[in-house]
Coordinates of C-alpha atoms in Angstrom, one line a residue:
M17 CA -16.6 15.7 9.7
T18 CA -16.3 16.7 13.3
G19 CA -13.4 14.4 13.8
L20 CA -11.7 15.8 10.5
R21 CA -12.1 19.4 11.7
S22 CA -10.6 18.4 15.0
K23 CA -7.6 16.9 13.3
L24 CA -7.2 19.9 11.0
T25 CA -7.2 22.2 14.1
T26 CA -4.5 20.2 15.7
I27 CA -2.5 20.3 12.5
L28 CA -2.8 24.1 12.2
G29 CA -1.8 24.5 15.8
S30 CA 1.2 22.3 15.3
L31 CA 2.2 24.3 12.2
G32 CA 2.1 27.5 14.2
I33 CA 4.6 26.0 16.6
L34 CA 6.8 24.6 13.8
F35 CA 6.7 27.8 11.9
M36 CA 8.3 29.6 14.8
T37 CA 10.9 27.1 15.6
L38 CA 12.1 25.9 12.3
G39 CA 14.5 27.4 9.8
N40 CA 14.4 27.8 6.2
T41 CA 12.8 24.4 5.1
P42 CA 9.1 23.7 4.4
V43 CA 7.4 21.4 6.8
L44 CA 4.8 18.7 6.3
V45 CA 2.2 17.8 9.0
P46 CA 0.4 14.7 7.7
D47 CA -2.5 12.8 9.1
V48 CA -4.9 9.7 8.2
S49 CA -8.6 9.4 8.7
Q50 CA -7.9 5.9 10.2
D51 CA -4.6 4.6 11.6
K52 CA -6.1 1.2 12.3
I53 CA -8.6 -0.6 9.9
S54 CA -10.5 -3.7 11.2
I55 CA -11.5 -6.4 8.7
K56 CA -14.6 -8.4 9.6
G57 CA -16.2 -11.3 7.7
D58 CA -18.4 -8.9 5.8
F59 CA -15.4 -6.5 4.9
N60 CA -15.8 -5.4 1.1
G61 CA -13.1 -2.7 1.1
A62 CA -12.6 0.7 2.7
Q63 CA -11.5 4.2 1.6
L64 CA -8.6 5.8 3.4
L65 CA -8.3 9.7 3.5
L66 CA -4.8 11.0 3.8
F67 CA -4.6 14.7 4.5
G68 CA -2.5 17.4 6.0
A69 CA -0.8 20.8 5.7
I70 CA 2.4 22.6 4.5
T71 CA 4.2 25.4 6.1
Y72 CA 6.8 27.4 4.3
P73 CA 9.5 29.6 5.6
P74 CA 9.1 33.4 5.3
G75 CA 9.7 34.8 1.7
T76 CA 9.1 31.5 -0.2
R77 CA 8.1 32.5 -3.6
N78 CA 7.5 29.1 -5.4
R79 CA 4.9 27.7 -3.1
D80 CA 2.4 27.8 -5.9
R81 CA 4.5 25.2 -7.7
A82 CA 4.3 22.7 -4.6
D83 CA 3.2 19.2 -5.4
I84 CA 2.3 16.3 -3.1
V85 CA 2.9 12.6 -3.6
V86 CA 1.6 10.0 -1.1
V87 CA 2.8 6.5 -1.1
L88 CA 0.8 3.9 0.8
K89 CA 2.5 0.5 1.0
G90 CA 2.8 -2.6 3.2
P91 CA 3.1 -5.2 4.5
T92 CA 6.6 -6.2 3.2
E93 CA 7.3 -9.9 2.7
S94 CA 9.4 -12.4 0.8
I95 CA 7.6 -13.8 -2.2
V96 CA 8.5 -16.5 -4.9
L97 CA 7.1 -15.9 -8.3
R98 CA 6.9 -18.8 -10.6
E99 CA 6.5 -18.7 -14.4
K100 CA 4.0 -21.0 -16.2
K101 CA 4.9 -22.8 -19.3
Q102 CA 2.9 -25.0 -21.6
V103 CA 4.4 -28.4 -22.4
A104 CA 2.5 -31.0 -24.3
G105 CA -0.7 -29.2 -23.6
I106 CA -0.1 -29.1 -20.0
W107 CA 0.8 -26.0 -17.8
I108 CA 3.7 -26.6 -15.5
N109 CA 6.0 -24.4 -13.3
A110 CA 9.0 -23.3 -15.2
A111 CA 11.5 -20.5 -14.2
S112 CA 11.0 -18.8 -10.8
S113 CA 12.4 -15.9 -8.8
E114 CA 12.3 -15.0 -5.1
F115 CA 12.0 -11.5 -3.9
R116 CA 13.1 -10.7 -0.3
S117 CA 10.9 -7.6 0.2
A118 CA 7.9 -7.1 -1.9
P119 CA 4.9 -4.9 -0.5
G120 CA 1.6 -6.7 -0.6
Y121 CA 0.0 -3.4 -1.3
Y122 CA 1.3 -0.4 -3.0
A123 CA -0.4 2.8 -4.1
V124 CA 1.0 6.1 -5.2
A125 CA -1.3 9.2 -5.2
S126 CA 0.0 12.4 -6.6
S127 CA -1.2 15.9 -7.5
R128 CA 0.3 15.6 -11.0
P129 CA 1.7 12.4 -13.0
I130 CA 5.0 11.5 -11.4
E131 CA 7.0 12.0 -14.7
E132 CA 5.9 15.7 -14.6
L133 CA 7.3 16.1 -11.0
V134 CA 10.8 14.4 -10.7
D135 CA 13.4 12.8 -12.9
D136 CA 13.8 9.0 -13.0
K137 CA 16.6 9.1 -10.6
T138 CA 14.7 10.8 -7.9
A139 CA 11.7 8.5 -8.5
D140 CA 13.8 5.6 -8.2
I141 CA 15.3 6.8 -4.9
Y142 CA 11.9 7.4 -3.3
E143 CA 10.1 4.6 -5.2
L144 CA 7.6 7.0 -6.6
G145 CA 5.5 5.0 -9.1
L146 CA 5.2 1.4 -10.2
D147 CA 7.9 1.8 -12.8
H148 CA 10.3 2.7 -10.0
L149 CA 9.4 0.1 -7.4
Q150 CA 12.5 -1.4 -6.0
L151 CA 12.2 -5.2 -5.3
S152 CA 15.3 -7.1 -3.9
P153 CA 15.9 -10.6 -5.4
A154 CA 17.0 -13.3 -2.9
G155 CA 20.0 -14.3 -5.1
A156 CA 21.9 -13.6 -8.3
I157 CA 19.9 -13.0 -11.2
D158 CA 20.3 -11.6 -14.7
S159 CA 19.0 -8.0 -15.1
K160 CA 16.7 -8.9 -17.9
E161 CA 15.4 -11.8 -16.0
L162 CA 14.9 -9.5 -12.9
D163 CA 13.0 -7.0 -15.0
R164 CA 10.8 -9.7 -16.5
F165 CA 9.8 -11.0 -13.1
T166 CA 9.4 -7.6 -11.6
N167 CA 7.1 -6.6 -14.3
G168 CA 5.2 -9.9 -14.0
L169 CA 4.6 -9.2 -10.2
V170 CA 3.6 -5.7 -10.8
D171 CA 1.2 -6.7 -13.5
L172 CA -0.2 -9.5 -11.4
N173 CA -0.9 -7.2 -8.5
R174 CA -2.1 -4.2 -10.6
R175 CA -4.9 -6.7 -12.1
G176 CA -5.6 -7.7 -8.5
R177 CA -6.1 -4.0 -7.7
L178 CA -3.3 -4.2 -5.1
Y179 CA -0.7 -2.1 -7.0
K180 CA -1.8 1.2 -8.6
N181 CA -0.6 4.6 -9.8
L182 CA -3.2 7.3 -8.9
P183 CA -2.1 10.6 -10.8
N184 CA -4.2 13.8 -10.4
T185 CA -5.9 12.6 -7.2
V186 CA -4.2 14.7 -4.6
E187 CA -6.1 17.9 -4.0
I188 CA -4.1 21.0 -2.8
T189 CA -5.9 24.0 -1.5
D190 CA -4.1 27.4 -1.4
S191 CA -0.8 25.6 -1.6
V192 CA -1.1 24.7 2.0
L193 CA -3.9 22.0 2.7
Y194 CA -4.0 18.8 0.8
Q195 CA -6.0 15.6 0.8
A196 CA -6.0 12.3 -1.1
R197 CA -8.4 9.4 -1.0
I198 CA -7.2 5.8 -1.7
N199 CA -9.6 2.9 -2.0
L200 CA -8.5 -0.5 -0.4
P201 CA -9.9 -3.5 -2.1
A202 CA -11.5 -6.4 -0.2
S203 CA -8.4 -8.5 -0.7
V204 CA -6.1 -6.1 0.9
P205 CA -3.5 -8.0 3.1
V206 CA -3.4 -7.5 6.9
G207 CA -0.3 -6.1 8.5
K208 CA 1.6 -2.9 9.0
Y209 CA 1.7 -0.2 6.4
S210 CA 3.3 3.1 6.1
A211 CA 1.9 6.3 4.4
E212 CA 4.8 8.4 3.1
T213 CA 4.0 12.0 2.1
F214 CA 6.5 13.9 -0.2
L215 CA 6.5 17.7 -0.8
I216 CA 8.0 18.3 -4.3
I217 CA 8.9 21.7 -5.6
D218 CA 10.7 22.3 -8.9
G219 CA 11.6 18.7 -9.2
R220 CA 13.2 18.4 -5.7
V221 CA 11.8 16.5 -2.6
E222 CA 11.8 19.4 -0.1
A223 CA 10.2 17.4 2.8
A224 CA 8.9 14.0 3.8
E225 CA 7.0 12.5 6.7
I226 CA 5.6 9.0 7.5
K227 CA 2.3 7.8 9.2
D228 CA 1.9 4.2 10.3
I229 CA -1.3 2.4 9.6
T230 CA -2.3 -1.2 10.8
I231 CA -4.8 -3.4 9.0
E232 CA -6.0 -6.3 11.0
K233 CA -8.6 -9.0 11.1
I234 CA -10.9 -9.2 14.1
G235 CA -13.4 -11.8 15.5
L236 CA -13.2 -15.4 13.9
G237 CA -11.1 -14.2 11.0
R238 CA -8.4 -13.0 13.4
F239 CA -8.5 -16.2 15.4
I240 CA -8.0 -18.4 12.2
T241 CA -5.2 -16.1 10.9
N242 CA -3.4 -16.2 14.2
L243 CA -3.8 -19.9 14.5
S244 CA -2.4 -20.4 10.9
Q245 CA 0.7 -18.3 11.7
E246 CA 1.4 -19.4 15.3
N247 CA 0.5 -23.1 15.2
G248 CA 0.5 -24.5 11.7
F249 CA 0.1 -28.0 12.8
I250 CA -3.1 -27.5 14.7
Y251 CA -4.5 -25.3 11.9
G252 CA -3.8 -27.9 9.3
L253 CA -5.4 -30.6 11.6
L254 CA -8.4 -28.6 12.1
A255 CA -8.7 -27.8 8.3
V256 CA -8.7 -31.6 7.6
L257 CA -11.2 -32.4 10.3
I258 CA -13.6 -29.7 9.1
S259 CA -13.3 -30.9 5.6
V260 CA -14.0 -34.6 6.7
L261 CA -17.1 -33.4 8.7
F262 CA -18.5 -31.3 5.7
G263 CA -17.8 -34.4 3.4
W264 CA -19.7 -36.7 5.8
A265 CA -22.6 -34.3 6.3
A266 CA -22.9 -33.9 2.5
G267 CA -22.9 -37.6 1.9
Y268 CA -25.4 -38.2 4.7
F269 CA -27.8 -35.5 3.3
F270 CA -27.6 -36.9 -0.4
R271 CA -28.4 -40.4 0.8
K272 CA -31.6 -39.1 2.6
I273 CA -32.8 -37.4 -0.6

């Protein structure tokens, strides 16, 4: 709590300066409880607190209609999605589609449901909500096929708790301070994340800010991950060697029983 109070004090001090220097637009000053999350061997998930404050120009009358949306997403990577099809009782790979930029994790927390805050066009522009997530196909693809594969990817990650809409989870106090808590599952991918905060008033995005977050493995997990990414040949060789050793040890143990 002491650290949170210190951050809030810093935010309010910054707001004072911004209030004196900026003109007629509201200002967001966001922060996060952790800008770096370390994953150890016993990691079973984490809770991220995203909070901040809003300042308004003098004479603002509609501040009581202010809403906040926070989008946490990352890391972005290319992905190939394959569709399974049953042929003669056997499941085989059928159609497939590649996306150039799909976030490994995507969560949207909002003070009210997105459909009550903005129209579909605005939601599409800012990617507010799973129904408005913009995925870039790697090649030409029919629009119906694109929708089918996009829905499939979203559904797959939703069931894995990696994609989620979180309406009514942002708390706003006195139209100035806000906070949201987002739970990260144990399977959250490592990499660079962005926490985008949007101030919405009467259906319009009035202000937006971004905070960067890093999720990384430490210890043996980090060594193995770095090895697999930087030297795939040695990683594969070690994986085969370890498998052989475990197989030999298991066989030796059972012969002794």
